[in-house]
């Protein structure tokens, strides 16, 4: 892409606060963007070939939404964690194996999409994010859900298409968790904590495509309590 085209995009972004440049084969984060670090609210660089993000990421002080879906990122810089206004971070379809240690400092984050990466664990940093609403960790390589998950504040947690065979019963203590997606994992029915049914806030539990038949789930103690929550939720949105 020529300089003049980039310049035109930058001029538009200066007026709108939105910079969108998708599917252009970019191999690196456009350095000229730092000139707009103090007024960009949205950056979308999805469907490119970006492998790393520069430390200048930390300067985008008013950034609310950052999308880098389908790039070639293998890691994120610690500086990203300085974005105190960031509410939405979309990183689907990259090669991330972990999140920066300070990721829990993204205090405004509400939506986090990490589908189709190389994560092997549920990142513990997520438990520090008090305003998190939706977390998508589907299509990774996660094998278990640890005790720390009980601290998670999210309303929806998507763990579809992982390799999960164990789930901590602490998940039923998540104070705001309403939707739990566990489709196409490696769960035996005996490994599904019954407290999810009998003693949690979860009103939508999606577990199709595991190592048990759904009708067996209906025979468990607590299933009727879960159905009460499920039905109440359906009525609310009907």
C-alpha positions as a LaTeX table, in Angstrom:
\begin{tabular}{lrrr}
\hline
Residue & $x$ (\AA) & $y$ (\AA) & $z$ (\AA) \\
\hline
Unk1 & 0.00 & 0.00 & 0.00 \\
Unk2 & 1.37 & 3.40 & $-1.00$ \\
Unk3 & 2.19 & 6.25 & 1.32 \\
Unk4 & $-0.49$ & 8.46 & $-0.18$ \\
Unk5 & $-3.19$ & 5.89 & 0.66 \\
Unk6 & $-1.92$ & 5.63 & 4.23 \\
Unk7 & $-1.82$ & 9.42 & 4.46 \\
Unk8 & $-5.47$ & 9.63 & 3.37 \\
Unk9 & $-6.43$ & 7.08 & 6.04 \\
Unk10 & $-4.52$ & 9.06 & 8.66 \\
Unk11 & $-6.25$ & 12.31 & 7.69 \\
Unk12 & $-9.65$ & 10.65 & 7.98 \\
Unk13 & $-8.69$ & 9.14 & 11.31 \\
Unk14 & $-7.63$ & 12.53 & 12.64 \\
Unk15 & $-11.16$ & 13.81 & 12.05 \\
Unk16 & $-13.11$ & 10.74 & 13.14 \\
Unk17 & $-10.92$ & 9.17 & 15.82 \\
Unk18 & $-11.25$ & 5.87 & 13.93 \\
Unk19 & $-8.41$ & 4.18 & 12.02 \\
Unk20 & $-9.41$ & 1.12 & 10.00 \\
Unk21 & $-7.06$ & $-0.64$ & 7.61 \\
Unk22 & $-8.02$ & $-4.27$ & 7.16 \\
Unk23 & $-6.87$ & $-6.91$ & 4.69 \\
Unk24 & $-4.00$ & $-4.87$ & 3.25 \\
Unk25 & $-1.16$ & $-7.32$ & 3.90 \\
Unk26 & 0.51 & $-5.02$ & 6.47 \\
Unk27 & 3.47 & $-6.74$ & 8.10 \\
Unk28 & 3.90 & $-4.18$ & 10.87 \\
Unk29 & 1.93 & $-1.70$ & 12.94 \\
Unk30 & 1.91 & 1.62 & 11.00 \\
Unk31 & 4.40 & 3.80 & 12.86 \\
Unk32 & 2.73 & 7.00 & 11.64 \\
Unk33 & $-0.25$ & 6.15 & 13.82 \\
Unk34 & 1.63 & 7.40 & 16.86 \\
Unk35 & 1.04 & 10.96 & 15.60 \\
Unk36 & $-2.63$ & 10.34 & 16.45 \\
Unk37 & $-1.95$ & 8.60 & 19.76 \\
Unk38 & $-3.82$ & 11.23 & 21.76 \\
Unk39 & $-7.06$ & 11.23 & 19.71 \\
Unk40 & $-7.64$ & 7.73 & 18.29 \\
Unk41 & $-10.55$ & 5.92 & 19.96 \\
Unk42 & $-10.73$ & 2.94 & 17.57 \\
Unk43 & $-8.04$ & 1.01 & 15.70 \\
Unk44 & $-8.90$ & $-1.92$ & 13.44 \\
Unk45 & $-5.99$ & $-3.66$ & 11.72 \\
Unk46 & $-7.62$ & $-7.07$ & 11.29 \\
Unk47 & $-6.73$ & $-9.50$ & 8.49 \\
Unk48 & $-3.15$ & $-8.35$ & 8.03 \\
Unk49 & 0.22 & $-10.04$ & 8.67 \\
Unk50 & 1.38 & $-8.10$ & 11.72 \\
Unk51 & 3.75 & $-10.17$ & 13.88 \\
Unk52 & 4.55 & $-7.77$ & 16.74 \\
Unk53 & 3.15 & $-4.63$ & 18.31 \\
Unk54 & 5.56 & $-1.80$ & 19.18 \\
Unk55 & 5.98 & $-0.37$ & 22.71 \\
Unk56 & 4.37 & 2.88 & 21.44 \\
Unk57 & 1.03 & 1.04 & 21.87 \\
Unk58 & 1.04 & 2.31 & 25.43 \\
Unk59 & 0.68 & 5.92 & 24.25 \\
Unk60 & $-2.83$ & 5.58 & 22.82 \\
Unk61 & $-4.34$ & 7.07 & 25.93 \\
Unk62 & $-7.97$ & 7.44 & 24.73 \\
Unk63 & $-8.18$ & 4.17 & 22.78 \\
Unk64 & $-11.44$ & 2.34 & 23.50 \\
Unk65 & $-11.42$ & $-0.41$ & 20.89 \\
Unk66 & $-8.49$ & $-2.33$ & 19.37 \\
Unk67 & $-9.02$ & $-5.08$ & 16.78 \\
Unk68 & $-6.18$ & $-7.18$ & 15.41 \\
Unk69 & $-8.08$ & $-10.31$ & 14.43 \\
Unk70 & $-6.34$ & $-12.70$ & 12.03 \\
Unk71 & $-2.78$ & $-11.42$ & 12.16 \\
Unk72 & 0.40 & $-13.27$ & 13.13 \\
Unk73 & 0.89 & $-12.04$ & 16.69 \\
Unk74 & 2.78 & $-14.42$ & 18.98 \\
Unk75 & 2.99 & $-12.07$ & 21.99 \\
Unk76 & 1.68 & $-8.72$ & 23.24 \\
Unk77 & 3.89 & $-5.96$ & 24.65 \\
Unk78 & 3.60 & $-5.08$ & 28.35 \\
Unk79 & 3.01 & $-1.47$ & 27.22 \\
Unk80 & $-0.42$ & $-2.51$ & 25.92 \\
Unk81 & $-1.49$ & $-2.81$ & 29.55 \\
Unk82 & $-1.25$ & 0.98 & 29.99 \\
Unk83 & $-4.42$ & 1.54 & 27.93 \\
Unk84 & $-6.68$ & 2.56 & 30.80 \\
Unk85 & $-9.62$ & 3.49 & 28.52 \\
Unk86 & $-9.59$ & 0.27 & 26.48 \\
Unk87 & $-13.02$ & $-1.40$ & 26.59 \\
Unk88 & $-12.82$ & $-3.90$ & 23.70 \\
Unk89 & $-9.86$ & $-6.00$ & 22.59 \\
Unk90 & $-10.29$ & $-8.39$ & 19.66 \\
Unk91 & $-7.38$ & $-10.73$ & 18.95 \\
Unk92 & $-9.06$ & $-13.75$ & 17.36 \\
Unk93 & $-7.02$ & $-15.93$ & 15.03 \\
Unk94 & $-3.46$ & $-15.15$ & 16.15 \\
Unk95 & $-0.70$ & $-17.27$ & 17.73 \\
Unk96 & $-0.79$ & $-16.01$ & 21.31 \\
Unk97 & 0.33 & $-18.48$ & 23.99 \\
Unk98 & $-0.06$ & $-16.11$ & 26.96 \\
Unk99 & $-1.00$ & $-12.58$ & 28.00 \\
Unk100 & 1.34 & $-9.94$ & 29.46 \\
Unk101 & 1.83 & $-10.15$ & 33.23 \\
Unk102 & 0.25 & $-6.71$ & 33.75 \\
Unk103 & $-2.84$ & $-7.51$ & 31.63 \\
Unk104 & $-5.01$ & $-7.14$ & 34.73 \\
Unk105 & $-4.30$ & $-3.39$ & 34.66 \\
Unk106 & $-6.63$ & $-2.91$ & 31.65 \\
Unk107 & $-9.21$ & $-1.74$ & 34.15 \\
Unk108 & $-11.88$ & $-0.58$ & 31.67 \\
Unk109 & $-11.91$ & $-3.78$ & 29.59 \\
Unk110 & $-15.41$ & $-5.18$ & 28.96 \\
Unk111 & $-14.99$ & $-7.43$ & 25.91 \\
Unk112 & $-12.04$ & $-9.74$ & 25.25 \\
Unk113 & $-11.90$ & $-12.01$ & 22.20 \\
Unk114 & $-9.05$ & $-14.51$ & 22.01 \\
Unk115 & $-10.67$ & $-17.23$ & 19.93 \\
Unk116 & $-8.37$ & $-19.33$ & 17.76 \\
Unk117 & $-5.06$ & $-18.72$ & 19.53 \\
Unk118 & $-2.57$ & $-21.09$ & 21.23 \\
Unk119 & $-3.53$ & $-20.55$ & 24.88 \\
Unk120 & $-3.07$ & $-23.62$ & 27.08 \\
Unk121 & $-4.51$ & $-22.14$ & 30.29 \\
Unk122 & $-7.23$ & $-19.71$ & 31.30 \\
Unk123 & $-5.09$ & $-16.59$ & 31.85 \\
Unk124 & $-5.18$ & $-15.80$ & 35.61 \\
Unk125 & $-4.81$ & $-12.07$ & 34.85 \\
Unk126 & $-8.47$ & $-12.05$ & 33.71 \\
Unk127 & $-9.57$ & $-12.34$ & 37.34 \\
Unk128 & $-8.27$ & $-8.82$ & 38.06 \\
Unk129 & $-10.57$ & $-7.23$ & 35.46 \\
Unk130 & $-13.58$ & $-5.96$ & 37.39 \\
Unk131 & $-15.65$ & $-4.73$ & 34.42 \\
Unk132 & $-15.22$ & $-7.70$ & 32.12 \\
Unk133 & $-18.51$ & $-8.77$ & 30.51 \\
Unk134 & $-17.65$ & $-11.18$ & 27.70 \\
Unk135 & $-14.58$ & $-13.42$ & 27.38 \\
Unk136 & $-14.11$ & $-15.60$ & 24.30 \\
Unk137 & $-11.39$ & $-18.24$ & 24.73 \\
Unk138 & $-12.88$ & $-20.69$ & 22.23 \\
Unk139 & $-10.71$ & $-22.69$ & 19.82 \\
Unk140 & $-7.56$ & $-22.72$ & 21.96 \\
Unk141 & $-5.70$ & $-25.61$ & 23.63 \\
Unk142 & $-6.99$ & $-25.20$ & 27.19 \\
Unk143 & $-7.17$ & $-28.50$ & 29.09 \\
Unk144 & $-8.54$ & $-27.49$ & 32.49 \\
Unk145 & $-10.33$ & $-24.67$ & 34.26 \\
Unk146 & $-8.48$ & $-23.82$ & 37.52 \\
Unk147 & $-9.68$ & $-22.69$ & 40.96 \\
Unk148 & $-8.76$ & $-19.07$ & 40.22 \\
Unk149 & $-11.73$ & $-18.91$ & 37.82 \\
Unk150 & $-13.98$ & $-18.32$ & 40.84 \\
Unk151 & $-12.72$ & $-14.72$ & 40.91 \\
Unk152 & $-13.77$ & $-14.03$ & 37.31 \\
Unk153 & $-16.27$ & $-11.18$ & 36.96 \\
Unk154 & $-17.43$ & $-11.98$ & 33.42 \\
Unk155 & $-21.08$ & $-12.45$ & 32.47 \\
Unk156 & $-20.28$ & $-14.75$ & 29.54 \\
Unk157 & $-17.36$ & $-17.18$ & 29.22 \\
Unk158 & $-16.89$ & $-19.04$ & 25.94 \\
Unk159 & $-14.61$ & $-22.10$ & 26.18 \\
Unk160 & $-15.99$ & $-23.99$ & 23.16 \\
Unk161 & $-13.65$ & $-26.18$ & 21.12 \\
Unk162 & $-10.80$ & $-26.58$ & 23.59 \\
Unk163 & $-9.49$ & $-29.80$ & 25.18 \\
Unk164 & $-11.03$ & $-29.31$ & 28.60 \\
Unk165 & $-11.39$ & $-32.45$ & 30.71 \\
Unk166 & $-11.42$ & $-30.84$ & 34.18 \\
Unk167 & $-13.32$ & $-27.90$ & 35.65 \\
Unk168 & $-12.90$ & $-26.50$ & 39.14 \\
Unk169 & $-16.12$ & $-26.32$ & 41.14 \\
Unk170 & $-15.04$ & $-22.76$ & 41.99 \\
Unk171 & $-16.60$ & $-21.74$ & 38.68 \\
Unk172 & $-19.98$ & $-21.84$ & 40.40 \\
Unk173 & $-18.80$ & $-18.97$ & 42.66 \\
Unk174 & $-18.36$ & $-16.51$ & 39.78 \\
Unk175 & $-20.58$ & $-13.66$ & 40.96 \\
Unk176 & $-21.86$ & $-12.50$ & 37.55 \\
Unk177 & $-21.41$ & $-15.53$ & 35.28 \\
Unk178 & $-24.67$ & $-16.20$ & 33.42 \\
Unk179 & $-23.52$ & $-17.91$ & 30.19 \\
Unk180 & $-20.97$ & $-20.74$ & 30.18 \\
Unk181 & $-20.09$ & $-22.32$ & 26.83 \\
Unk182 & $-18.20$ & $-25.62$ & 26.93 \\
Unk183 & $-19.21$ & $-27.22$ & 23.63 \\
Unk184 & $-16.88$ & $-29.67$ & 21.89 \\
Unk185 & $-14.45$ & $-30.37$ & 24.72 \\
Unk186 & $-13.31$ & $-33.60$ & 26.39 \\
Unk187 & $-15.59$ & $-33.57$ & 29.43 \\
Unk188 & $-16.94$ & $-36.70$ & 31.08 \\
Unk189 & $-20.23$ & $-36.04$ & 32.88 \\
Unk190 & $-18.56$ & $-36.92$ & 36.20 \\
Unk191 & $-16.11$ & $-34.04$ & 35.66 \\
Unk192 & $-18.84$ & $-31.42$ & 35.38 \\
Unk193 & $-19.26$ & $-29.87$ & 38.86 \\
Unk194 & $-22.89$ & $-30.33$ & 39.94 \\
Unk195 & $-22.71$ & $-27.00$ & 41.75 \\
Unk196 & $-22.89$ & $-25.34$ & 38.30 \\
Unk197 & $-26.45$ & $-26.67$ & 38.14 \\
Unk198 & $-27.53$ & $-26.48$ & 41.77 \\
Unk199 & $-25.65$ & $-23.53$ & 43.16 \\
Unk200 & $-24.52$ & $-20.90$ & 40.64 \\
Unk201 & $-25.79$ & $-17.88$ & 38.71 \\
Unk202 & $-25.33$ & $-19.70$ & 35.38 \\
Unk203 & $-28.56$ & $-19.73$ & 33.38 \\
Unk204 & $-27.20$ & $-20.86$ & 30.00 \\
Unk205 & $-24.93$ & $-23.91$ & 30.05 \\
Unk206 & $-23.88$ & $-25.16$ & 26.59 \\
Unk207 & $-22.19$ & $-28.56$ & 26.76 \\
Unk208 & $-23.06$ & $-30.31$ & 23.48 \\
Unk209 & $-20.28$ & $-32.32$ & 21.84 \\
Unk210 & $-18.55$ & $-33.67$ & 24.96 \\
Unk211 & $-18.12$ & $-37.27$ & 26.15 \\
Unk212 & $-21.67$ & $-37.70$ & 27.43 \\
Unk213 & $-25.22$ & $-37.56$ & 26.16 \\
Unk214 & $-27.18$ & $-34.43$ & 26.99 \\
Unk215 & $-30.07$ & $-36.50$ & 28.33 \\
Unk216 & $-27.73$ & $-37.79$ & 31.07 \\
Unk217 & $-27.19$ & $-34.20$ & 32.18 \\
Unk218 & $-30.94$ & $-33.91$ & 32.78 \\
Unk219 & $-30.77$ & $-36.73$ & 35.32 \\
Unk220 & $-28.32$ & $-34.93$ & 37.60 \\
Unk221 & $-29.26$ & $-33.45$ & 40.97 \\
Unk222 & $-29.72$ & $-29.73$ & 40.59 \\
Unk223 & $-30.80$ & $-29.84$ & 36.95 \\
Unk224 & $-34.30$ & $-28.63$ & 37.88 \\
Unk225 & $-32.77$ & $-25.63$ & 39.68 \\
Unk226 & $-30.73$ & $-24.84$ & 36.58 \\
Unk227 & $-33.85$ & $-25.11$ & 34.41 \\
Unk228 & $-35.64$ & $-22.58$ & 36.63 \\
Unk229 & $-32.86$ & $-20.06$ & 35.96 \\
Unk230 & $-32.77$ & $-20.96$ & 32.26 \\
Unk231 & $-36.55$ & $-20.50$ & 31.88 \\
Unk232 & $-36.54$ & $-17.22$ & 33.82 \\
Unk233 & $-33.81$ & $-15.89$ & 31.52 \\
Unk234 & $-35.69$ & $-16.95$ & 28.41 \\
Unk235 & $-38.84$ & $-15.18$ & 29.62 \\
Unk236 & $-36.86$ & $-12.01$ & 30.29 \\
Unk237 & $-35.63$ & $-11.85$ & 26.71 \\
Unk238 & $-38.77$ & $-13.15$ & 25.02 \\
\hline
\end{tabular}
